[in-house]
Amino acid sequence: MKNALVKSLCLLLVLLVMVVCSGTALAALKSYTAVDYGTEGFTIDKLSTRSGPSTEYRETDTYKVKGEWIRVLSFSYDEGGVCWLQCDIPYGNKLRRVYTGLKRFDASTVNLDILYEEDPLTFVKVKVLETSKALYGPGEGYDVYKSLTVDRRQTVSLLATEGDYAQVEWTTTKQSYRAWVPLSTLDDVPLAN
């Protein structure tokens, strides 16, 4: 009962702020509203993106989303101390989950305190049991990488799982990659590091 009353009062306060405040103040409030998990951030530039959190990862695309609210899911720092954000970008009728620098967002609209910080020390190595198309995100709602697969017998790092999908990482002599694959295509026995 007490929680319902608090939620009602918060909603009333938000409605009051919407009526009284300008669009800029309202925009600042929106940035701290959780979206499933993660938050939204306001872009101040087009988003040049990579498949992982540094310039060592494959370039994915540049998106003209300046001045839009974008779903932000996690963050990570590269070896140079640059903060990278993992976000969902609308692309046609699909989504693409990619990484871009925090510098492309109004930093005051991205609350890192409520985001998951990726920790490479928690990643485990697994074998790929079955070749799979590499996806931009966890599921059918996400686009497929053109000409990129995760191949049978390949060793990958398992980074995260969401539903029936897993985010994996691997490095070739050229560069590093991150993508999503069906969880069923991976061995469930971790390899020794």
mmCIF file with all atom_site columns, C-alpha atoms in Angstrom:
data_model
loop_
_atom_site.group_PDB
_atom_site.id
_atom_site.type_symbol
_atom_site.label_atom_id
_atom_site.label_alt_id
_atom_site.label_comp_id
_atom_site.label_asym_id
_atom_site.label_entity_id
_atom_site.label_seq_id
_atom_site.pdbx_PDB_ins_code
_atom_site.Cartn_x
_atom_site.Cartn_y
_atom_site.Cartn_z
_atom_site.occupancy
_atom_site.B_iso_or_equiv
_atom_site.pdbx_formal_charge
_atom_site.auth_seq_id
_atom_site.auth_comp_id
_atom_site.auth_asym_id
_atom_site.auth_atom_id
_atom_site.pdbx_PDB_model_num
ATOM 1   C CA . MET A 1 1   ? 0.000  0.000   0.000   1.00 0.00 ? 1   MET A CA 1
ATOM 2   C CA . LYS A 1 2   ? 2.795  2.390   0.937   1.00 0.00 ? 2   LYS A CA 1
ATOM 3   C CA . ASN A 1 3   ? 4.649  1.633   -2.352  1.00 0.00 ? 3   ASN A CA 1
ATOM 4   C CA . ALA A 1 4   ? 1.483  2.353   -4.364  1.00 0.00 ? 4   ALA A CA 1
ATOM 5   C CA . LEU A 1 5   ? 1.085  5.692   -2.593  1.00 0.00 ? 5   LEU A CA 1
ATOM 6   C CA . VAL A 1 6   ? 4.737  6.623   -3.260  1.00 0.00 ? 6   VAL A CA 1
ATOM 7   C CA . LYS A 1 7   ? 4.384  5.667   -6.946  1.00 0.00 ? 7   LYS A CA 1
ATOM 8   C CA . SER A 1 8   ? 1.204  7.740   -7.231  1.00 0.00 ? 8   SER A CA 1
ATOM 9   C CA . LEU A 1 9   ? 2.882  10.753  -5.636  1.00 0.00 ? 9   LEU A CA 1
ATOM 10  C CA . CYS A 1 10  ? 5.889  10.385  -7.947  1.00 0.00 ? 10  CYS A CA 1
ATOM 11  C CA . LEU A 1 11  ? 3.608  10.206  -10.981 1.00 0.00 ? 11  LEU A CA 1
ATOM 12  C CA . LEU A 1 12  ? 1.740  13.289  -9.803  1.00 0.00 ? 12  LEU A CA 1
ATOM 13  C CA . LEU A 1 13  ? 5.045  15.110  -9.338  1.00 0.00 ? 13  LEU A CA 1
ATOM 14  C CA . VAL A 1 14  ? 6.202  14.146  -12.841 1.00 0.00 ? 14  VAL A CA 1
ATOM 15  C CA . LEU A 1 15  ? 2.914  15.373  -14.331 1.00 0.00 ? 15  LEU A CA 1
ATOM 16  C CA . LEU A 1 16  ? 3.268  18.655  -12.462 1.00 0.00 ? 16  LEU A CA 1
ATOM 17  C CA . VAL A 1 17  ? 6.821  19.065  -13.745 1.00 0.00 ? 17  VAL A CA 1
ATOM 18  C CA . MET A 1 18  ? 5.608  18.364  -17.300 1.00 0.00 ? 18  MET A CA 1
ATOM 19  C CA . VAL A 1 19  ? 3.046  21.145  -17.050 1.00 0.00 ? 19  VAL A CA 1
ATOM 20  C CA . VAL A 1 20  ? 5.366  23.679  -15.405 1.00 0.00 ? 20  VAL A CA 1
ATOM 21  C CA . CYS A 1 21  ? 8.758  23.011  -16.951 1.00 0.00 ? 21  CYS A CA 1
ATOM 22  C CA . SER A 1 22  ? 10.165 23.628  -20.383 1.00 0.00 ? 22  SER A CA 1
ATOM 23  C CA . GLY A 1 23  ? 11.112 20.850  -22.818 1.00 0.00 ? 23  GLY A CA 1
ATOM 24  C CA . THR A 1 24  ? 14.757 20.987  -21.669 1.00 0.00 ? 24  THR A CA 1
ATOM 25  C CA . ALA A 1 25  ? 13.913 20.240  -18.042 1.00 0.00 ? 25  ALA A CA 1
ATOM 26  C CA . LEU A 1 26  ? 11.585 17.451  -19.137 1.00 0.00 ? 26  LEU A CA 1
ATOM 27  C CA . ALA A 1 27  ? 14.331 16.006  -21.342 1.00 0.00 ? 27  ALA A CA 1
ATOM 28  C CA . ALA A 1 28  ? 16.660 15.861  -18.352 1.00 0.00 ? 28  ALA A CA 1
ATOM 29  C CA . LEU A 1 29  ? 14.024 13.954  -16.334 1.00 0.00 ? 29  LEU A CA 1
ATOM 30  C CA . LYS A 1 30  ? 13.537 11.388  -19.100 1.00 0.00 ? 30  LYS A CA 1
ATOM 31  C CA . SER A 1 31  ? 17.197 10.325  -18.994 1.00 0.00 ? 31  SER A CA 1
ATOM 32  C CA . TYR A 1 32  ? 16.794 8.705   -15.592 1.00 0.00 ? 32  TYR A CA 1
ATOM 33  C CA . THR A 1 33  ? 13.754 6.607   -16.497 1.00 0.00 ? 33  THR A CA 1
ATOM 34  C CA . ALA A 1 34  ? 14.729 2.937   -16.726 1.00 0.00 ? 34  ALA A CA 1
ATOM 35  C CA . VAL A 1 35  ? 13.746 1.127   -19.944 1.00 0.00 ? 35  VAL A CA 1
ATOM 36  C CA . ASP A 1 36  ? 13.463 -2.593  -19.029 1.00 0.00 ? 36  ASP A CA 1
ATOM 37  C CA . TYR A 1 37  ? 17.065 -2.404  -17.906 1.00 0.00 ? 37  TYR A CA 1
ATOM 38  C CA . GLY A 1 38  ? 19.458 0.356   -18.751 1.00 0.00 ? 38  GLY A CA 1
ATOM 39  C CA . THR A 1 39  ? 18.339 3.886   -19.435 1.00 0.00 ? 39  THR A CA 1
ATOM 40  C CA . GLU A 1 40  ? 18.064 6.347   -22.290 1.00 0.00 ? 40  GLU A CA 1
ATOM 41  C CA . GLY A 1 41  ? 20.572 8.998   -23.273 1.00 0.00 ? 41  GLY A CA 1
ATOM 42  C CA . PHE A 1 42  ? 20.245 12.076  -25.496 1.00 0.00 ? 42  PHE A CA 1
ATOM 43  C CA . THR A 1 43  ? 22.582 12.157  -28.504 1.00 0.00 ? 43  THR A CA 1
ATOM 44  C CA . ILE A 1 44  ? 24.496 15.321  -29.408 1.00 0.00 ? 44  ILE A CA 1
ATOM 45  C CA . ASP A 1 45  ? 26.202 13.909  -32.483 1.00 0.00 ? 45  ASP A CA 1
ATOM 46  C CA . LYS A 1 46  ? 25.792 11.190  -35.076 1.00 0.00 ? 46  LYS A CA 1
ATOM 47  C CA . LEU A 1 47  ? 26.822 7.811   -33.655 1.00 0.00 ? 47  LEU A CA 1
ATOM 48  C CA . SER A 1 48  ? 29.888 6.146   -35.138 1.00 0.00 ? 48  SER A CA 1
ATOM 49  C CA . THR A 1 49  ? 29.772 2.622   -33.763 1.00 0.00 ? 49  THR A CA 1
ATOM 50  C CA . ARG A 1 50  ? 31.790 -0.545  -33.197 1.00 0.00 ? 50  ARG A CA 1
ATOM 51  C CA . SER A 1 51  ? 30.890 -4.121  -32.293 1.00 0.00 ? 51  SER A CA 1
ATOM 52  C CA . GLY A 1 52  ? 32.752 -3.758  -28.966 1.00 0.00 ? 52  GLY A CA 1
ATOM 53  C CA . PRO A 1 53  ? 34.021 -1.104  -26.545 1.00 0.00 ? 53  PRO A CA 1
ATOM 54  C CA . SER A 1 54  ? 37.162 0.221   -28.270 1.00 0.00 ? 54  SER A CA 1
ATOM 55  C CA . THR A 1 55  ? 38.568 1.052   -31.687 1.00 0.00 ? 55  THR A CA 1
ATOM 56  C CA . GLU A 1 56  ? 40.071 -2.458  -31.782 1.00 0.00 ? 56  GLU A CA 1
ATOM 57  C CA . TYR A 1 57  ? 36.602 -3.823  -32.632 1.00 0.00 ? 57  TYR A CA 1
ATOM 58  C CA . ARG A 1 58  ? 34.946 -4.000  -36.035 1.00 0.00 ? 58  ARG A CA 1
ATOM 59  C CA . GLU A 1 59  ? 33.293 -0.788  -37.245 1.00 0.00 ? 59  GLU A CA 1
ATOM 60  C CA . THR A 1 60  ? 29.573 -1.375  -37.609 1.00 0.00 ? 60  THR A CA 1
ATOM 61  C CA . ASP A 1 61  ? 28.083 1.823   -39.054 1.00 0.00 ? 61  ASP A CA 1
ATOM 62  C CA . THR A 1 62  ? 27.412 5.510   -38.486 1.00 0.00 ? 62  THR A CA 1
ATOM 63  C CA . TYR A 1 63  ? 23.848 6.418   -37.524 1.00 0.00 ? 63  TYR A CA 1
ATOM 64  C CA . LYS A 1 64  ? 22.259 9.838   -38.051 1.00 0.00 ? 64  LYS A CA 1
ATOM 65  C CA . VAL A 1 65  ? 20.444 10.010  -34.715 1.00 0.00 ? 65  VAL A CA 1
ATOM 66  C CA . LYS A 1 66  ? 21.683 13.380  -33.432 1.00 0.00 ? 66  LYS A CA 1
ATOM 67  C CA . GLY A 1 67  ? 19.086 14.933  -31.127 1.00 0.00 ? 67  GLY A CA 1
ATOM 68  C CA . GLU A 1 68  ? 17.348 11.637  -30.327 1.00 0.00 ? 68  GLU A CA 1
ATOM 69  C CA . TRP A 1 69  ? 16.873 9.538   -27.202 1.00 0.00 ? 69  TRP A CA 1
ATOM 70  C CA . ILE A 1 70  ? 18.708 6.205   -27.514 1.00 0.00 ? 70  ILE A CA 1
ATOM 71  C CA . ARG A 1 71  ? 18.457 3.168   -25.212 1.00 0.00 ? 71  ARG A CA 1
ATOM 72  C CA . VAL A 1 72  ? 21.739 2.659   -23.322 1.00 0.00 ? 72  VAL A CA 1
ATOM 73  C CA . LEU A 1 73  ? 22.347 -0.763  -21.748 1.00 0.00 ? 73  LEU A CA 1
ATOM 74  C CA . SER A 1 74  ? 25.865 -0.886  -20.294 1.00 0.00 ? 74  SER A CA 1
ATOM 75  C CA . PHE A 1 75  ? 29.240 0.811   -20.291 1.00 0.00 ? 75  PHE A CA 1
ATOM 76  C CA . SER A 1 76  ? 32.890 -0.136  -20.383 1.00 0.00 ? 76  SER A CA 1
ATOM 77  C CA . TYR A 1 77  ? 36.236 1.660   -20.408 1.00 0.00 ? 77  TYR A CA 1
ATOM 78  C CA . ASP A 1 78  ? 38.922 0.856   -22.960 1.00 0.00 ? 78  ASP A CA 1
ATOM 79  C CA . GLU A 1 79  ? 42.647 0.725   -22.146 1.00 0.00 ? 79  GLU A CA 1
ATOM 80  C CA . GLY A 1 80  ? 42.945 4.476   -22.800 1.00 0.00 ? 80  GLY A CA 1
ATOM 81  C CA . GLY A 1 81  ? 40.210 5.301   -20.260 1.00 0.00 ? 81  GLY A CA 1
ATOM 82  C CA . VAL A 1 82  ? 37.581 6.160   -22.899 1.00 0.00 ? 82  VAL A CA 1
ATOM 83  C CA . CYS A 1 83  ? 34.018 5.368   -21.798 1.00 0.00 ? 83  CYS A CA 1
ATOM 84  C CA . TRP A 1 84  ? 32.023 3.307   -24.311 1.00 0.00 ? 84  TRP A CA 1
ATOM 85  C CA . LEU A 1 85  ? 28.262 2.751   -24.159 1.00 0.00 ? 85  LEU A CA 1
ATOM 86  C CA . GLN A 1 86  ? 26.406 -0.303  -25.437 1.00 0.00 ? 86  GLN A CA 1
ATOM 87  C CA . CYS A 1 87  ? 23.139 0.877   -26.985 1.00 0.00 ? 87  CYS A CA 1
ATOM 88  C CA . ASP A 1 88  ? 20.216 -0.234  -29.129 1.00 0.00 ? 88  ASP A CA 1
ATOM 89  C CA . ILE A 1 89  ? 19.914 1.737   -32.386 1.00 0.00 ? 89  ILE A CA 1
ATOM 90  C CA . PRO A 1 90  ? 16.782 1.490   -34.551 1.00 0.00 ? 90  PRO A CA 1
ATOM 91  C CA . TYR A 1 91  ? 17.717 0.321   -38.062 1.00 0.00 ? 91  TYR A CA 1
ATOM 92  C CA . GLY A 1 92  ? 14.851 -0.122  -40.508 1.00 0.00 ? 92  GLY A CA 1
ATOM 93  C CA . ASN A 1 93  ? 12.387 -2.467  -38.843 1.00 0.00 ? 93  ASN A CA 1
ATOM 94  C CA . LYS A 1 94  ? 15.120 -4.061  -36.677 1.00 0.00 ? 94  LYS A CA 1
ATOM 95  C CA . LEU A 1 95  ? 17.490 -2.996  -33.906 1.00 0.00 ? 95  LEU A CA 1
ATOM 96  C CA . ARG A 1 96  ? 21.263 -3.018  -33.755 1.00 0.00 ? 96  ARG A CA 1
ATOM 97  C CA . ARG A 1 97  ? 23.022 -3.338  -30.394 1.00 0.00 ? 97  ARG A CA 1
ATOM 98  C CA . VAL A 1 98  ? 26.371 -1.583  -30.805 1.00 0.00 ? 98  VAL A CA 1
ATOM 99  C CA . TYR A 1 99  ? 28.994 0.439   -28.923 1.00 0.00 ? 99  TYR A CA 1
ATOM 100 C CA . THR A 1 100 ? 29.790 4.131   -29.212 1.00 0.00 ? 100 THR A CA 1
ATOM 101 C CA . GLY A 1 101 ? 31.688 6.687   -27.157 1.00 0.00 ? 101 GLY A CA 1
ATOM 102 C CA . LEU A 1 102 ? 30.013 8.539   -24.292 1.00 0.00 ? 102 LEU A CA 1
ATOM 103 C CA . LYS A 1 103 ? 31.281 11.745  -25.958 1.00 0.00 ? 103 LYS A CA 1
ATOM 104 C CA . ARG A 1 104 ? 28.478 11.415  -28.521 1.00 0.00 ? 104 ARG A CA 1
ATOM 105 C CA . PHE A 1 105 ? 25.823 11.845  -25.805 1.00 0.00 ? 105 PHE A CA 1
ATOM 106 C CA . ASP A 1 106 ? 24.888 14.675  -23.505 1.00 0.00 ? 106 ASP A CA 1
ATOM 107 C CA . ALA A 1 107 ? 26.727 13.118  -20.547 1.00 0.00 ? 107 ALA A CA 1
ATOM 108 C CA . SER A 1 108 ? 24.283 14.685  -18.080 1.00 0.00 ? 108 SER A CA 1
ATOM 109 C CA . THR A 1 109 ? 21.524 12.482  -19.567 1.00 0.00 ? 109 THR A CA 1
ATOM 110 C CA . VAL A 1 110 ? 23.386 9.177   -19.105 1.00 0.00 ? 110 VAL A CA 1
ATOM 111 C CA . ASN A 1 111 ? 23.383 7.996   -15.500 1.00 0.00 ? 111 ASN A CA 1
ATOM 112 C CA . LEU A 1 112 ? 26.284 5.514   -15.293 1.00 0.00 ? 112 LEU A CA 1
ATOM 113 C CA . ASP A 1 113 ? 25.318 4.700   -11.690 1.00 0.00 ? 113 ASP A CA 1
ATOM 114 C CA . ILE A 1 114 ? 22.303 2.688   -12.844 1.00 0.00 ? 114 ILE A CA 1
ATOM 115 C CA . LEU A 1 115 ? 24.012 0.972   -15.795 1.00 0.00 ? 115 LEU A CA 1
ATOM 116 C CA . TYR A 1 116 ? 25.801 -2.360  -15.788 1.00 0.00 ? 116 TYR A CA 1
ATOM 117 C CA . GLU A 1 117 ? 29.595 -1.977  -16.053 1.00 0.00 ? 117 GLU A CA 1
ATOM 118 C CA . GLU A 1 118 ? 31.102 -4.746  -18.160 1.00 0.00 ? 118 GLU A CA 1
ATOM 119 C CA . ASP A 1 119 ? 33.903 -6.651  -16.407 1.00 0.00 ? 119 ASP A CA 1
ATOM 120 C CA . PRO A 1 120 ? 36.262 -8.685  -18.647 1.00 0.00 ? 120 PRO A CA 1
ATOM 121 C CA . LEU A 1 121 ? 37.391 -10.704 -15.620 1.00 0.00 ? 121 LEU A CA 1
ATOM 122 C CA . THR A 1 122 ? 33.971 -12.398 -15.532 1.00 0.00 ? 122 THR A CA 1
ATOM 123 C CA . PHE A 1 123 ? 34.066 -13.608 -19.154 1.00 0.00 ? 123 PHE A CA 1
ATOM 124 C CA . VAL A 1 124 ? 34.510 -17.363 -19.721 1.00 0.00 ? 124 VAL A CA 1
ATOM 125 C CA . LYS A 1 125 ? 35.841 -19.235 -22.772 1.00 0.00 ? 125 LYS A CA 1
ATOM 126 C CA . VAL A 1 126 ? 33.538 -21.732 -24.503 1.00 0.00 ? 126 VAL A CA 1
ATOM 127 C CA . LYS A 1 127 ? 33.541 -23.746 -27.725 1.00 0.00 ? 127 LYS A CA 1
ATOM 128 C CA . VAL A 1 128 ? 31.065 -23.103 -30.534 1.00 0.00 ? 128 VAL A CA 1
ATOM 129 C CA . LEU A 1 129 ? 29.139 -26.318 -31.313 1.00 0.00 ? 129 LEU A CA 1
ATOM 130 C CA . GLU A 1 130 ? 27.367 -25.144 -34.445 1.00 0.00 ? 130 GLU A CA 1
ATOM 131 C CA . THR A 1 131 ? 28.065 -22.383 -36.994 1.00 0.00 ? 131 THR A CA 1
ATOM 132 C CA . SER A 1 132 ? 25.628 -19.497 -36.589 1.00 0.00 ? 132 SER A CA 1
ATOM 133 C CA . LYS A 1 133 ? 24.901 -16.154 -38.195 1.00 0.00 ? 133 LYS A CA 1
ATOM 134 C CA . ALA A 1 134 ? 26.204 -13.306 -36.068 1.00 0.00 ? 134 ALA A CA 1
ATOM 135 C CA . LEU A 1 135 ? 23.377 -11.108 -34.782 1.00 0.00 ? 135 LEU A CA 1
ATOM 136 C CA . TYR A 1 136 ? 23.479 -7.474  -33.645 1.00 0.00 ? 136 TYR A CA 1
ATOM 137 C CA . GLY A 1 137 ? 21.478 -8.346  -30.544 1.00 0.00 ? 137 GLY A CA 1
ATOM 138 C CA . PRO A 1 138 ? 19.633 -11.033 -28.592 1.00 0.00 ? 138 PRO A CA 1
ATOM 139 C CA . GLY A 1 139 ? 16.816 -12.233 -30.806 1.00 0.00 ? 139 GLY A CA 1
ATOM 140 C CA . GLU A 1 140 ? 14.721 -11.992 -33.935 1.00 0.00 ? 140 GLU A CA 1
ATOM 141 C CA . GLY A 1 141 ? 14.125 -8.258  -33.423 1.00 0.00 ? 141 GLY A CA 1
ATOM 142 C CA . TYR A 1 142 ? 17.793 -7.587  -34.175 1.00 0.00 ? 142 TYR A CA 1
ATOM 143 C CA . ASP A 1 143 ? 19.548 -7.308  -37.533 1.00 0.00 ? 143 ASP A CA 1
ATOM 144 C CA . VAL A 1 144 ? 22.050 -9.899  -38.825 1.00 0.00 ? 144 VAL A CA 1
ATOM 145 C CA . TYR A 1 145 ? 25.682 -8.964  -39.547 1.00 0.00 ? 145 TYR A CA 1
ATOM 146 C CA . LYS A 1 146 ? 26.408 -9.216  -43.263 1.00 0.00 ? 146 LYS A CA 1
ATOM 147 C CA . SER A 1 147 ? 29.088 -11.836 -44.043 1.00 0.00 ? 147 SER A CA 1
ATOM 148 C CA . LEU A 1 148 ? 29.994 -12.561 -40.420 1.00 0.00 ? 148 LEU A CA 1
ATOM 149 C CA . THR A 1 149 ? 29.467 -15.925 -38.755 1.00 0.00 ? 149 THR A CA 1
ATOM 150 C CA . VAL A 1 150 ? 30.521 -17.550 -35.524 1.00 0.00 ? 150 VAL A CA 1
ATOM 151 C CA . ASP A 1 151 ? 32.014 -20.831 -36.687 1.00 0.00 ? 151 ASP A CA 1
ATOM 152 C CA . ARG A 1 152 ? 31.824 -24.361 -35.330 1.00 0.00 ? 152 ARG A CA 1
ATOM 153 C CA . ARG A 1 153 ? 34.813 -25.383 -33.149 1.00 0.00 ? 153 ARG A CA 1
ATOM 154 C CA . GLN A 1 154 ? 35.797 -21.735 -32.661 1.00 0.00 ? 154 GLN A CA 1
ATOM 155 C CA . THR A 1 155 ? 36.708 -20.644 -29.127 1.00 0.00 ? 155 THR A CA 1
ATOM 156 C CA . VAL A 1 156 ? 34.869 -17.517 -27.964 1.00 0.00 ? 156 VAL A CA 1
ATOM 157 C CA . SER A 1 157 ? 34.486 -15.570 -24.743 1.00 0.00 ? 157 SER A CA 1
ATOM 158 C CA . LEU A 1 158 ? 30.965 -15.689 -23.331 1.00 0.00 ? 158 LEU A CA 1
ATOM 159 C CA . LEU A 1 159 ? 30.131 -12.145 -22.173 1.00 0.00 ? 159 LEU A CA 1
ATOM 160 C CA . ALA A 1 160 ? 26.427 -12.131 -21.396 1.00 0.00 ? 160 ALA A CA 1
ATOM 161 C CA . THR A 1 161 ? 23.186 -14.007 -21.908 1.00 0.00 ? 161 THR A CA 1
ATOM 162 C CA . GLU A 1 162 ? 19.710 -12.655 -22.538 1.00 0.00 ? 162 GLU A CA 1
ATOM 163 C CA . GLY A 1 163 ? 16.846 -15.059 -23.054 1.00 0.00 ? 163 GLY A CA 1
ATOM 164 C CA . ASP A 1 164 ? 17.964 -17.768 -25.467 1.00 0.00 ? 164 ASP A CA 1
ATOM 165 C CA . TYR A 1 165 ? 20.903 -15.737 -26.817 1.00 0.00 ? 165 TYR A CA 1
ATOM 166 C CA . ALA A 1 166 ? 24.520 -15.135 -25.811 1.00 0.00 ? 166 ALA A CA 1
ATOM 167 C CA . GLN A 1 167 ? 26.887 -12.255 -26.501 1.00 0.00 ? 167 GLN A CA 1
ATOM 168 C CA . VAL A 1 168 ? 30.287 -13.606 -27.544 1.00 0.00 ? 168 VAL A CA 1
ATOM 169 C CA . GLU A 1 169 ? 33.671 -12.124 -28.384 1.00 0.00 ? 169 GLU A CA 1
ATOM 170 C CA . TRP A 1 170 ? 36.615 -13.366 -30.416 1.00 0.00 ? 170 TRP A CA 1
ATOM 171 C CA . THR A 1 171 ? 39.777 -11.921 -31.928 1.00 0.00 ? 171 THR A CA 1
ATOM 172 C CA . THR A 1 172 ? 41.413 -12.660 -35.263 1.00 0.00 ? 172 THR A CA 1
ATOM 173 C CA . THR A 1 173 ? 44.762 -11.469 -36.591 1.00 0.00 ? 173 THR A CA 1
ATOM 174 C CA . LYS A 1 174 ? 42.894 -8.450  -38.018 1.00 0.00 ? 174 LYS A CA 1
ATOM 175 C CA . GLN A 1 175 ? 40.627 -7.272  -35.183 1.00 0.00 ? 175 GLN A CA 1
ATOM 176 C CA . SER A 1 176 ? 38.214 -8.133  -32.383 1.00 0.00 ? 176 SER A CA 1
ATOM 177 C CA . TYR A 1 177 ? 34.512 -8.871  -32.779 1.00 0.00 ? 177 TYR A CA 1
ATOM 178 C CA . ARG A 1 178 ? 31.415 -9.047  -30.596 1.00 0.00 ? 178 ARG A CA 1
ATOM 179 C CA . ALA A 1 179 ? 28.098 -10.515 -31.695 1.00 0.00 ? 179 ALA A CA 1
ATOM 180 C CA . TRP A 1 180 ? 25.061 -12.414 -30.428 1.00 0.00 ? 180 TRP A CA 1
ATOM 181 C CA . VAL A 1 181 ? 24.294 -16.072 -31.209 1.00 0.00 ? 181 VAL A CA 1
ATOM 182 C CA . PRO A 1 182 ? 21.681 -18.577 -30.066 1.00 0.00 ? 182 PRO A CA 1
ATOM 183 C CA . LEU A 1 183 ? 22.745 -19.978 -26.696 1.00 0.00 ? 183 LEU A CA 1
ATOM 184 C CA . SER A 1 184 ? 22.101 -23.485 -28.016 1.00 0.00 ? 184 SER A CA 1
ATOM 185 C CA . THR A 1 185 ? 25.064 -23.150 -30.431 1.00 0.00 ? 185 THR A CA 1
ATOM 186 C CA . LEU A 1 186 ? 27.566 -22.927 -27.545 1.00 0.00 ? 186 LEU A CA 1
ATOM 187 C CA . ASP A 1 187 ? 29.031 -25.651 -25.343 1.00 0.00 ? 187 ASP A CA 1
ATOM 188 C CA . ASP A 1 188 ? 27.792 -25.253 -21.772 1.00 0.00 ? 188 ASP A CA 1
ATOM 189 C CA . VAL A 1 189 ? 31.142 -26.420 -20.343 1.00 0.00 ? 189 VAL A CA 1
ATOM 190 C CA . PRO A 1 190 ? 33.628 -23.540 -19.880 1.00 0.00 ? 190 PRO A CA 1
ATOM 191 C CA . LEU A 1 191 ? 37.188 -24.067 -21.079 1.00 0.00 ? 191 LEU A CA 1
ATOM 192 C CA . ALA A 1 192 ? 40.211 -23.529 -18.832 1.00 0.00 ? 192 ALA A CA 1
ATOM 193 C CA . ASN A 1 193 ? 41.694 -20.080 -19.440 1.00 0.00 ? 193 ASN A CA 1
#
